[in-house]
Short mmCIF file of C-alpha atoms in Angstrom, two decimals:
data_model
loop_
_atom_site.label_atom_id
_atom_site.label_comp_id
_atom_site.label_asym_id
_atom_site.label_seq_id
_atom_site.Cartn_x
_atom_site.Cartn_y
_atom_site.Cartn_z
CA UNK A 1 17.93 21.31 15.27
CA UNK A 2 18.57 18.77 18.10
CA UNK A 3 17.95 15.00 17.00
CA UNK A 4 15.45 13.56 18.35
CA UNK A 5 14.83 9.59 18.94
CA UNK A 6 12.68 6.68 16.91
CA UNK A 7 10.63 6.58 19.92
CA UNK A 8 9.81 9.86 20.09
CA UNK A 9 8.97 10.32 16.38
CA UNK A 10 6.69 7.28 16.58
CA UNK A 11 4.82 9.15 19.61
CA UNK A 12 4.24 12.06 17.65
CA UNK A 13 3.26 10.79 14.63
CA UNK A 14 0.94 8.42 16.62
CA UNK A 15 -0.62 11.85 18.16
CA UNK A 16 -1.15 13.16 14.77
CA UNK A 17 -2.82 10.04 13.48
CA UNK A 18 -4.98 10.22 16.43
CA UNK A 19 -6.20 13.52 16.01
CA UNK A 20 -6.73 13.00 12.11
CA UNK A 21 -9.02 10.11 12.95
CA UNK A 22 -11.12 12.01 15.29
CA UNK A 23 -11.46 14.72 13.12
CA UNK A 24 -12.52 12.43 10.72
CA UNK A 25 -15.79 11.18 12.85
CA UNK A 26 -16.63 14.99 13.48
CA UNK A 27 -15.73 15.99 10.37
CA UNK A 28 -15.90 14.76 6.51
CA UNK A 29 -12.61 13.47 5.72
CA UNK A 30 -12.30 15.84 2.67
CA UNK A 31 -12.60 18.95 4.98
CA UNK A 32 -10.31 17.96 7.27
CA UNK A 33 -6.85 20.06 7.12
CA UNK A 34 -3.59 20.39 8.09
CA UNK A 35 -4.60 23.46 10.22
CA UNK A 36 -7.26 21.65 11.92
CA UNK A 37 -4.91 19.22 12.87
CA UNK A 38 -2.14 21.96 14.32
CA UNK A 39 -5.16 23.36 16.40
CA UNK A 40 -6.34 20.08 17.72
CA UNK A 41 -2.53 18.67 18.46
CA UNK A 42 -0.66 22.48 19.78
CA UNK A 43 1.98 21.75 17.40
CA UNK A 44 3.48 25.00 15.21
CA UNK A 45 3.45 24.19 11.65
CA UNK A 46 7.00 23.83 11.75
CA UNK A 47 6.52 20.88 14.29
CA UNK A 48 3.71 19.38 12.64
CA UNK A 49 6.04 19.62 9.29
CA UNK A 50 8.50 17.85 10.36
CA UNK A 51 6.66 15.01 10.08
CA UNK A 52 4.60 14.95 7.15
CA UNK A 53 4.29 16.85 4.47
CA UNK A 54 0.96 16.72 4.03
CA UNK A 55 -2.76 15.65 5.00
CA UNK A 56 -3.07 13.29 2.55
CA UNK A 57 0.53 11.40 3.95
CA UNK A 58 -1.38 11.74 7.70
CA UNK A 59 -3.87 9.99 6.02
CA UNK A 60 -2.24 7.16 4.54
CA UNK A 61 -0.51 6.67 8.17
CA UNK A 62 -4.28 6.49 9.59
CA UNK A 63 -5.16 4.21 7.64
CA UNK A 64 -2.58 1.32 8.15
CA UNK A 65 -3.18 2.04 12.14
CA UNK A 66 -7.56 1.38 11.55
CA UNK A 67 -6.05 -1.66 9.81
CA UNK A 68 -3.82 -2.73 12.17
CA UNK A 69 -6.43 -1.95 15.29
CA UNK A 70 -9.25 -3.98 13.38
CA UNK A 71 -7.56 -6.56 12.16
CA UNK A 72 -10.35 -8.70 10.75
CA UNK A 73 -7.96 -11.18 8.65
CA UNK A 74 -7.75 -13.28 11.30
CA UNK A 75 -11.02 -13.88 11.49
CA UNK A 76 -11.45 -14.50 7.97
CA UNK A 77 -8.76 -17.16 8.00
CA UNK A 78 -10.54 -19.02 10.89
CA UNK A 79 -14.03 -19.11 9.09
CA UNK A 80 -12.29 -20.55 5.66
CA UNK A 81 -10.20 -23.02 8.47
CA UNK A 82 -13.65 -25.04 8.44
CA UNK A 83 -14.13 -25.01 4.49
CA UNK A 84 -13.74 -28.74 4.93
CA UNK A 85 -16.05 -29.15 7.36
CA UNK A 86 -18.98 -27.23 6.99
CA UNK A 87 -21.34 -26.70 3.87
CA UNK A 88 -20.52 -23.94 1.14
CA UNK A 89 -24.04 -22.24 2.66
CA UNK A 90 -22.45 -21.86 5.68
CA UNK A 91 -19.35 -20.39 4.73
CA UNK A 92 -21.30 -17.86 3.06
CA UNK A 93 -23.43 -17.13 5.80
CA UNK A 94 -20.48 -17.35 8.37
CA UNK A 95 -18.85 -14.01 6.21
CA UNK A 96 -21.47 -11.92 5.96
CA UNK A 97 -22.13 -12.61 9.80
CA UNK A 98 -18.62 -11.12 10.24
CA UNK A 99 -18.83 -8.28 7.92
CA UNK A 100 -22.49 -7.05 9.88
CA UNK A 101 -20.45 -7.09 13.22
CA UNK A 102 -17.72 -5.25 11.85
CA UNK A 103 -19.94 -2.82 10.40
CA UNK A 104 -22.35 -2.52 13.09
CA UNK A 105 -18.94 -1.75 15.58
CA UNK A 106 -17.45 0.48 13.00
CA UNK A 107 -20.48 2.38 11.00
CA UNK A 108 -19.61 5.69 12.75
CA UNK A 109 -15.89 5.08 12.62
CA UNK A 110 -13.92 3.26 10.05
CA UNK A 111 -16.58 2.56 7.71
CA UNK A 112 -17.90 6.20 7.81
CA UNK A 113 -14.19 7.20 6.79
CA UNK A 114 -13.98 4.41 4.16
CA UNK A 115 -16.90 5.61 2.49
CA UNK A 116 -15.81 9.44 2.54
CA UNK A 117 -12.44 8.09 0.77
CA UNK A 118 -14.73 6.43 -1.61
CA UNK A 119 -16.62 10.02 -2.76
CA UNK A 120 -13.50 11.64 -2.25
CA UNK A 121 -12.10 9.34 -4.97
CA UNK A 122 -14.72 10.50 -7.36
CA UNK A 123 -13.60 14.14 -6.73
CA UNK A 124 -10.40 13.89 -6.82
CA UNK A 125 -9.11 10.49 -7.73
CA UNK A 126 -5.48 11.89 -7.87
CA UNK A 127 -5.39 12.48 -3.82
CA UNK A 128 -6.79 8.52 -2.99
CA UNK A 129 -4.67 7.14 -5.17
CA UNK A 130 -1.45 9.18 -3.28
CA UNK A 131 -3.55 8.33 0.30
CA UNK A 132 -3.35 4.38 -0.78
CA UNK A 133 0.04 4.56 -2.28
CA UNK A 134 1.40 5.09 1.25
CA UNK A 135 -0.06 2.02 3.10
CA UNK A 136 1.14 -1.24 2.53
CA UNK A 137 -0.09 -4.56 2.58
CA UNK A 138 -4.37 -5.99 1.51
CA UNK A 139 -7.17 -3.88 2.76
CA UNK A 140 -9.97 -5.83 4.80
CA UNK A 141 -12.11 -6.05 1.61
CA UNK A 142 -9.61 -6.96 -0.39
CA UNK A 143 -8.72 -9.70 1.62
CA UNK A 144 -12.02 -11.50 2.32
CA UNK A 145 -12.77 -11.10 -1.72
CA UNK A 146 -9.02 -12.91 -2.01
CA UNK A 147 -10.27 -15.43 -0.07
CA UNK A 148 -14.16 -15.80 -0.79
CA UNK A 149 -13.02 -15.89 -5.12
CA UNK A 150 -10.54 -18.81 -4.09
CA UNK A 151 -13.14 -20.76 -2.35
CA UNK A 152 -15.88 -20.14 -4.46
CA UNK A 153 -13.82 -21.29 -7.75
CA UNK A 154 -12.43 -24.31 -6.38
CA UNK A 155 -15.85 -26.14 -4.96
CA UNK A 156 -17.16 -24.48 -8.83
CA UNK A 157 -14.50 -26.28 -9.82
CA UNK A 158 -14.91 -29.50 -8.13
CA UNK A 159 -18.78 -29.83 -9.47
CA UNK A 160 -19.99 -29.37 -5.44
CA UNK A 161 -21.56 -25.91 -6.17
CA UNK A 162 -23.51 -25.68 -9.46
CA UNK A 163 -23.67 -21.55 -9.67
CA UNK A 164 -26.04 -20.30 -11.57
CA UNK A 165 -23.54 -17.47 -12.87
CA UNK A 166 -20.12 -17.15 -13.32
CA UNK A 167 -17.27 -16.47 -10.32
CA UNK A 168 -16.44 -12.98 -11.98
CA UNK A 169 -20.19 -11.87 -11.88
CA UNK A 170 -20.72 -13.25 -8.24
CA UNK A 171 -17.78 -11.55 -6.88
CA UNK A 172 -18.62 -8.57 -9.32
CA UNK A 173 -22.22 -8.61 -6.98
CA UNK A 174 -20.91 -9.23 -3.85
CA UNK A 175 -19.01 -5.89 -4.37
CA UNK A 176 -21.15 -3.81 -5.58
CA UNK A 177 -24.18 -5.24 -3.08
CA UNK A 178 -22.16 -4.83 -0.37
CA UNK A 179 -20.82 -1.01 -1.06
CA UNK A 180 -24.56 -0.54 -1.62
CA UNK A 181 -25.69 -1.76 2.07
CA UNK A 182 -22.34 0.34 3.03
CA UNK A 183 -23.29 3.28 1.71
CA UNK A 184 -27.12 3.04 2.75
CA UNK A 185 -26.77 2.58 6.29
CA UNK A 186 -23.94 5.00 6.90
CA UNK A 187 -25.71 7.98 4.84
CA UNK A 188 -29.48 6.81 6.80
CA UNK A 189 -27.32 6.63 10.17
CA UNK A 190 -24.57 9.30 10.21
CA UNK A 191 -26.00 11.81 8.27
CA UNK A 192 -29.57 11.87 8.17
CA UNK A 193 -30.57 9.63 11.21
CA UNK A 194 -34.02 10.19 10.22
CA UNK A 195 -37.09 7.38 10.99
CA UNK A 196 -35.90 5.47 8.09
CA UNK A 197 -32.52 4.69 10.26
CA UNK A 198 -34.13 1.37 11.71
CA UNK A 199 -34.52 -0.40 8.12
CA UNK A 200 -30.72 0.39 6.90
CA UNK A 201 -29.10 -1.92 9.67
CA UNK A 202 -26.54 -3.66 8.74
CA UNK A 203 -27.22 -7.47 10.38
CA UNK A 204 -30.47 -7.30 8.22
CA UNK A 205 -29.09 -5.98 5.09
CA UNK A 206 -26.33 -8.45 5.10
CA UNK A 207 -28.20 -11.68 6.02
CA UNK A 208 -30.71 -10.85 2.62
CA UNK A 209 -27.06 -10.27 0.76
CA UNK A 210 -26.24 -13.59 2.24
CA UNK A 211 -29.23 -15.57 0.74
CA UNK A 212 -29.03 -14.13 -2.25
CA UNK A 213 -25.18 -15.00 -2.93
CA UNK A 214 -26.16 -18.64 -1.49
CA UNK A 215 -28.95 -18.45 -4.35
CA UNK A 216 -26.34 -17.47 -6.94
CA UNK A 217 -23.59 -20.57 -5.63
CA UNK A 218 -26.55 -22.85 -6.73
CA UNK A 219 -27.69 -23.71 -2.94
CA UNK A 220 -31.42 -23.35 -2.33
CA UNK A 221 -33.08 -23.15 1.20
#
């Protein structure tokens, strides 16, 4: 077999992880395949082989390119730049702006996959866990709840926010309020897109999340 360079090997492994990711938007992510993927790209099964060994390590290559691409860390970092300078409120509001635009862009693309990977991890947890195994570095979510627990526990901390529960049950909300709103307006907009698909935007969704964690920090109005 002749060699073959980095470059070219990046190229084609850059194809695949194109292909996988639109197949994911036209597809559910847990009936894509590694046939579907030969079809799409022309490759044998040899070539396609040579690559990866499997969907799942496609997968985990797609992912850490949709993080790369959007990239939302920096924008986190900015908002928590002007911690100093702006009220708690703000902060809070400033975050859940973000997160609406990023959904809003991405509710038919990477949030629509991130959500599949979340039922596909209560099928089978086994194949997640090897899809997350191969990408490196903090998720978005991961980051901004990084971030948002360190802020939120040292102004608790200081006596400037009186909360009216603790930093483990706000974050524990934020979570699971925000997967809710996640899960509502990609199900009401990419699968049913019935007339109920104007109330589950996300903009609207997050703003009442906002007010509510604001109401939790203690901060009223």
């Amino acid at each position: 077999m002749p060699k073959v360079s980095e470059e070219y090997k990046m190229n084609k492994k850059k194809m695949i992880v194109d292909v996988a990711y639109e197949l994911c938007l036209e597809k559910t992510v847990s009936t894509v395949t590694m046939q579907d993927i030969i079809n799409r790209t022309g490759l044998s099964q040899g070539g396609i082989y040579r690559f990866y060994r499997d969907i799942d390590e496609i997968f985990a290559d797609m992912l850490m390119y949709l993080r790369e691409k959007m990239n939302i860390k920096l924008q986190v970092d900015e908002i928590f730049e002007q911690a100093d300078k702006v009220s708690p409120g703000e902060i809070t509001n400033r975050i859940f702006d973000m997160l609406a635009e990023f959904m809003t862009e991405e509710l038919m693309g990477i949030q629509k996959i991130d959500f599949e990977l979340n039922v596909l991890a209560m099928n089978a947890p086994e194949r997640v866990e090897k899809i997350l195994a191969g990408t490196e570095g903090v998720g978005h979510m991961e980051y901004i709840i990084q971030r948002t627990s360190e802020f939120f526990k040292k102004k608790m901390q200081s006596g400037e926010l009186k909360a009216r529960v603790s930093s483990m049950e706000l974050l524990t909300y934020i979570s699971s309020a925000y997967s809710g709103v996640q899960m509502c307006c990609i199900v009401n907009n990419c699968y049913r897109k019935g007339p109920m698909s104007g109330f589950y935007q996300p903009k609207m969704q997050l703003r009442t999340l906002a007010k509510s964690v604001n109401y939790l920090l203690g901060i009223d109005g």
